[in-house]
Amino acid sequence: DNIDIVLTELDALVNVDLKARSVKKQLKSLRIIRVGTSGALQSDIEVDSVTASEYAVGMDNLLNFYHLKHPAFEKELLLAFLEHVQENHIAFIPYIAGCSSSLLATFESIAHKGITVTCPGFYGPQGRMIRAEPAFPQLLSQLSSFTFDGHRITNFEMETSGIYGMAQLLGHEAISLNVIVANRMQKKFSSDPHKAMDNLIHLTLEQLAAE
C-alpha cells in the first residue's frame, strides 16, 4: 500500500499539472532505484552481499488492482511459479514484473541476479512465528527450490514487485538492490546490518557516478 502511494505521487510530480489537475502532454520517465535490505533464500548467497532483482513476484496483491500486461516470458515464469507452490492452496493471485534492463546492466557486476518474492508482511508471510502460526510452513523451502529457465528465487522482502509493476504501468525505469542481512537457509545474520546498508548506499552511488 505504501508503494502504491509513493510511485503514484512520484509520477504525479513530473507528469501531472497539479494546478490544472491534468496530465501533461510531455511525459517524463524517472529512474527509480530501490536500495534496501532483504533475506536470502539460497545457501550460496552470503550475508552482507548484494542482490539485484531481475524479476519480482508479488504475493502482496497490489498490481491485481491494475491492468498490468505481462510479456510472454513473464507469463510462463508466473505459471511455473504457481504450479510449483500450488500444493499450499494459496489464497492470493501472484503477479510478476521485471526490472529496467539498462539499470540492471549498471549494477549486475556487483550483485547476485535473480527473482525477488515480495511478501505482504514480515512475520507470517515470510515464515516467521512469534505466537500466530503461519498457514504455509513449507513456504521457504518451496520458494528456495523454484527454478525456471535458469532463473531462481534469490531473496524476499516487502516492496520490489510493487515498485516494478507501478514503474512499468507508468513508463518509468526501476531496479531494486538489496543487501542481504539474513540468509534464511543457512540461518545466518549480518553482524552489523547498519554498516552493510551504508556500504550498499555508497556502492550504488559509485556505480551511478561511473556511468
Short mmCIF file of C-alpha atoms in Angstrom, two decimals:
data_model
loop_
_atom_site.label_atom_id
_atom_site.label_comp_id
_atom_site.label_asym_id
_atom_site.label_seq_id
_atom_site.Cartn_x
_atom_site.Cartn_y
_atom_site.Cartn_z
CA ASP A 1 0.00 0.00 0.00
CA ASN A 2 2.80 2.47 0.78
CA ILE A 3 4.48 1.67 -2.56
CA ASP A 4 1.21 2.43 -4.36
CA ILE A 5 1.25 5.89 -2.76
CA VAL A 6 4.94 6.60 -3.35
CA LEU A 7 5.11 5.56 -7.01
CA THR A 8 1.81 7.21 -7.95
CA GLU A 9 2.79 10.50 -6.34
CA LEU A 10 6.35 10.49 -7.72
CA ASP A 11 4.81 10.09 -11.16
CA ALA A 12 2.31 12.87 -10.46
CA LEU A 13 5.11 15.26 -9.51
CA VAL A 14 6.60 15.08 -13.01
CA ASN A 15 3.66 14.11 -15.22
CA VAL A 16 0.65 15.94 -13.79
CA ASP A 17 -0.02 19.69 -13.89
CA LEU A 18 -1.09 19.99 -10.25
CA LYS A 19 -2.67 23.43 -10.73
CA ALA A 20 -4.69 22.46 -13.79
CA ARG A 21 -5.23 18.92 -12.45
CA SER A 22 -4.50 17.43 -15.83
CA VAL A 23 -1.91 15.05 -17.27
CA LYS A 24 0.92 16.84 -19.05
CA LYS A 25 1.27 16.34 -22.81
CA GLN A 26 5.02 15.72 -22.49
CA LEU A 27 5.60 12.81 -20.12
CA LYS A 28 8.86 12.18 -18.24
CA SER A 29 10.36 8.82 -17.34
CA LEU A 30 12.04 8.54 -13.95
CA ARG A 31 14.89 6.23 -12.98
CA ILE A 32 13.90 4.69 -9.66
CA ILE A 33 16.50 2.79 -7.61
CA ARG A 34 15.31 0.99 -4.52
CA VAL A 35 18.11 0.38 -2.01
CA GLY A 36 17.11 -1.78 0.95
CA THR A 37 17.51 -4.93 2.98
CA SER A 38 16.40 -8.47 2.31
CA GLY A 39 16.64 -12.10 3.33
CA ALA A 40 18.39 -14.61 1.07
CA LEU A 41 16.68 -17.85 0.03
CA GLN A 42 19.75 -19.56 -1.42
CA SER A 43 22.57 -21.02 0.68
CA ASP A 44 25.32 -19.67 -1.60
CA ILE A 45 24.26 -16.02 -1.24
CA GLU A 46 26.34 -14.74 1.64
CA VAL A 47 25.22 -12.34 4.34
CA ASP A 48 26.22 -8.72 3.55
CA SER A 49 26.31 -9.44 -0.20
CA VAL A 50 24.03 -7.66 -2.69
CA THR A 51 21.17 -8.87 -4.88
CA ALA A 52 19.70 -7.17 -7.94
CA SER A 53 16.12 -8.16 -8.70
CA GLU A 54 15.78 -9.12 -12.37
CA TYR A 55 12.15 -10.08 -11.78
CA ALA A 56 9.81 -9.67 -8.84
CA VAL A 57 6.91 -11.96 -7.99
CA GLY A 58 4.29 -10.16 -5.92
CA MET A 59 2.33 -12.01 -3.26
CA ASP A 60 1.03 -8.68 -1.95
CA ASN A 61 -1.92 -8.42 -4.43
CA LEU A 62 -1.30 -4.71 -5.22
CA LEU A 63 -0.95 -4.97 -9.00
CA ASN A 64 -4.05 -7.14 -9.30
CA PHE A 65 -5.94 -3.84 -8.93
CA TYR A 66 -4.33 -2.50 -12.14
CA HIS A 67 -4.16 -3.65 -15.77
CA LEU A 68 -0.58 -4.89 -15.77
CA LYS A 69 0.34 -6.66 -19.01
CA HIS A 70 2.90 -9.48 -18.80
CA PRO A 71 5.26 -10.27 -21.70
CA ALA A 72 5.22 -13.91 -22.85
CA PHE A 73 8.29 -14.98 -20.83
CA GLU A 74 6.94 -13.41 -17.64
CA LYS A 75 3.62 -15.21 -18.15
CA GLU A 76 5.44 -18.53 -18.48
CA LEU A 77 7.55 -17.84 -15.40
CA LEU A 78 4.50 -16.89 -13.36
CA LEU A 79 2.58 -20.03 -14.42
CA ALA A 80 5.58 -22.16 -13.46
CA PHE A 81 5.72 -20.44 -10.07
CA LEU A 82 2.01 -21.05 -9.47
CA GLU A 83 2.38 -24.72 -10.34
CA HIS A 84 5.37 -25.01 -8.01
CA VAL A 85 3.57 -23.60 -4.96
CA GLN A 86 0.06 -24.87 -5.67
CA GLU A 87 0.14 -27.57 -3.00
CA ASN A 88 -0.13 -24.77 -0.44
CA HIS A 89 -3.56 -23.89 -1.87
CA ILE A 90 -2.55 -20.24 -1.86
CA ALA A 91 -5.44 -17.85 -1.33
CA PHE A 92 -3.93 -14.98 -3.35
CA ILE A 93 -3.07 -14.36 -7.01
CA PRO A 94 0.64 -13.62 -7.54
CA TYR A 95 1.79 -11.27 -10.30
CA ILE A 96 5.18 -10.60 -11.86
CA ALA A 97 7.09 -7.58 -13.15
CA GLY A 98 10.61 -7.09 -14.46
CA CYS A 99 13.32 -4.51 -13.82
CA SER A 100 14.82 -1.96 -16.20
CA SER A 101 17.36 -3.78 -18.38
CA SER A 102 19.54 -0.65 -18.63
CA LEU A 103 19.63 -0.18 -14.85
CA LEU A 104 20.33 -3.89 -14.37
CA ALA A 105 23.35 -3.54 -16.67
CA THR A 106 24.67 -0.76 -14.40
CA PHE A 107 24.56 -2.92 -11.27
CA GLU A 108 24.81 -6.58 -12.33
CA SER A 109 28.61 -6.67 -11.83
CA ILE A 110 28.20 -6.04 -8.08
CA ALA A 111 25.19 -8.21 -7.33
CA HIS A 112 23.59 -11.64 -7.49
CA LYS A 113 20.84 -11.55 -10.13
CA GLY A 114 17.59 -13.39 -9.58
CA ILE A 115 13.91 -13.36 -8.78
CA THR A 116 12.71 -11.50 -5.71
CA VAL A 117 9.48 -12.50 -3.99
CA THR A 118 7.60 -9.61 -2.42
CA CYS A 119 5.57 -10.51 0.67
CA PRO A 120 2.69 -8.55 2.23
CA GLY A 121 4.19 -8.75 5.73
CA PHE A 122 7.27 -9.56 7.81
CA TYR A 123 6.15 -12.40 10.08
CA GLY A 124 3.67 -15.00 8.80
CA PRO A 125 4.11 -14.06 5.12
CA GLN A 126 7.85 -14.72 5.47
CA GLY A 127 7.52 -17.90 7.53
CA ARG A 128 8.22 -16.32 10.92
CA MET A 129 6.25 -17.09 14.06
CA ILE A 130 6.03 -15.49 17.47
CA ARG A 131 2.56 -16.61 18.56
CA ALA A 132 0.41 -16.66 15.42
CA GLU A 133 1.11 -19.80 13.39
CA PRO A 134 1.85 -19.30 9.64
CA ALA A 135 -0.55 -21.01 7.24
CA PHE A 136 2.24 -22.09 4.87
CA PRO A 137 5.03 -23.65 6.98
CA GLN A 138 6.81 -25.05 3.89
CA LEU A 139 6.86 -21.75 2.02
CA LEU A 140 10.60 -21.07 2.47
CA SER A 141 11.65 -24.45 1.10
CA GLN A 142 9.23 -24.14 -1.80
CA LEU A 143 10.47 -20.69 -2.75
CA SER A 144 14.13 -21.64 -2.49
CA SER A 145 13.67 -24.72 -4.70
CA PHE A 146 11.92 -22.90 -7.56
CA THR A 147 13.80 -22.51 -10.87
CA PHE A 148 12.65 -21.60 -14.35
CA ASP A 149 14.80 -21.34 -17.47
CA GLY A 150 17.93 -20.70 -15.40
CA HIS A 151 16.25 -18.19 -13.09
CA ARG A 152 15.89 -18.83 -9.36
CA ILE A 153 14.41 -17.03 -6.39
CA THR A 154 17.29 -15.32 -4.62
CA ASN A 155 15.56 -13.33 -1.88
CA PHE A 156 12.35 -11.94 -0.46
CA GLU A 157 11.23 -8.62 1.03
CA MET A 158 8.18 -6.34 1.01
CA GLU A 159 8.48 -3.68 -1.73
CA THR A 160 10.05 -4.69 -5.05
CA SER A 161 7.13 -6.13 -7.03
CA GLY A 162 5.00 -3.05 -6.34
CA ILE A 163 7.83 -0.75 -7.45
CA TYR A 164 8.41 -2.74 -10.63
CA GLY A 165 4.75 -3.10 -11.50
CA MET A 166 3.89 0.57 -10.94
CA ALA A 167 7.03 1.70 -12.80
CA GLN A 168 6.06 -0.48 -15.75
CA LEU A 169 2.50 0.86 -15.77
CA LEU A 170 3.63 4.49 -15.59
CA GLY A 171 6.58 4.28 -18.01
CA HIS A 172 9.45 4.56 -15.54
CA GLU A 173 12.67 2.54 -15.14
CA ALA A 174 13.26 0.73 -11.86
CA ILE A 175 15.81 -1.52 -10.18
CA SER A 176 15.80 -3.00 -6.69
CA LEU A 177 19.11 -3.53 -4.90
CA ASN A 178 19.15 -5.36 -1.59
CA VAL A 179 21.86 -6.04 0.93
CA ILE A 180 21.39 -9.46 2.48
CA VAL A 181 21.04 -9.05 6.24
CA ALA A 182 19.92 -12.65 6.80
CA ASN A 183 20.40 -15.93 4.99
CA ARG A 184 17.23 -17.81 5.88
CA MET A 185 18.53 -21.14 4.58
CA GLN A 186 21.82 -21.01 6.50
CA LYS A 187 20.19 -19.25 9.48
CA LYS A 188 22.99 -16.67 9.42
CA PHE A 189 22.60 -12.96 10.14
CA SER A 190 24.65 -9.85 9.48
CA SER A 191 26.77 -8.84 12.45
CA ASP A 192 26.36 -5.16 11.51
CA PRO A 193 23.35 -4.56 9.23
CA HIS A 194 23.67 -0.77 9.51
CA LYS A 195 27.23 -0.90 8.15
CA ALA A 196 26.15 -3.32 5.40
CA MET A 197 23.36 -0.93 4.39
CA ASP A 198 25.73 2.02 4.40
CA ASN A 199 28.16 0.08 2.19
CA LEU A 200 25.39 -0.64 -0.32
CA ILE A 201 24.40 3.04 -0.47
CA HIS A 202 28.00 4.03 -1.22
CA LEU A 203 28.39 1.21 -3.76
CA THR A 204 25.16 2.25 -5.51
CA LEU A 205 26.31 5.88 -5.79
CA GLU A 206 29.72 4.80 -7.07
CA GLN A 207 28.17 2.68 -9.82
CA LEU A 208 25.91 5.55 -10.87
CA ALA A 209 28.82 8.01 -10.89
CA ALA A 210 30.82 5.65 -13.12
CA GLU A 211 28.13 5.54 -15.83
#
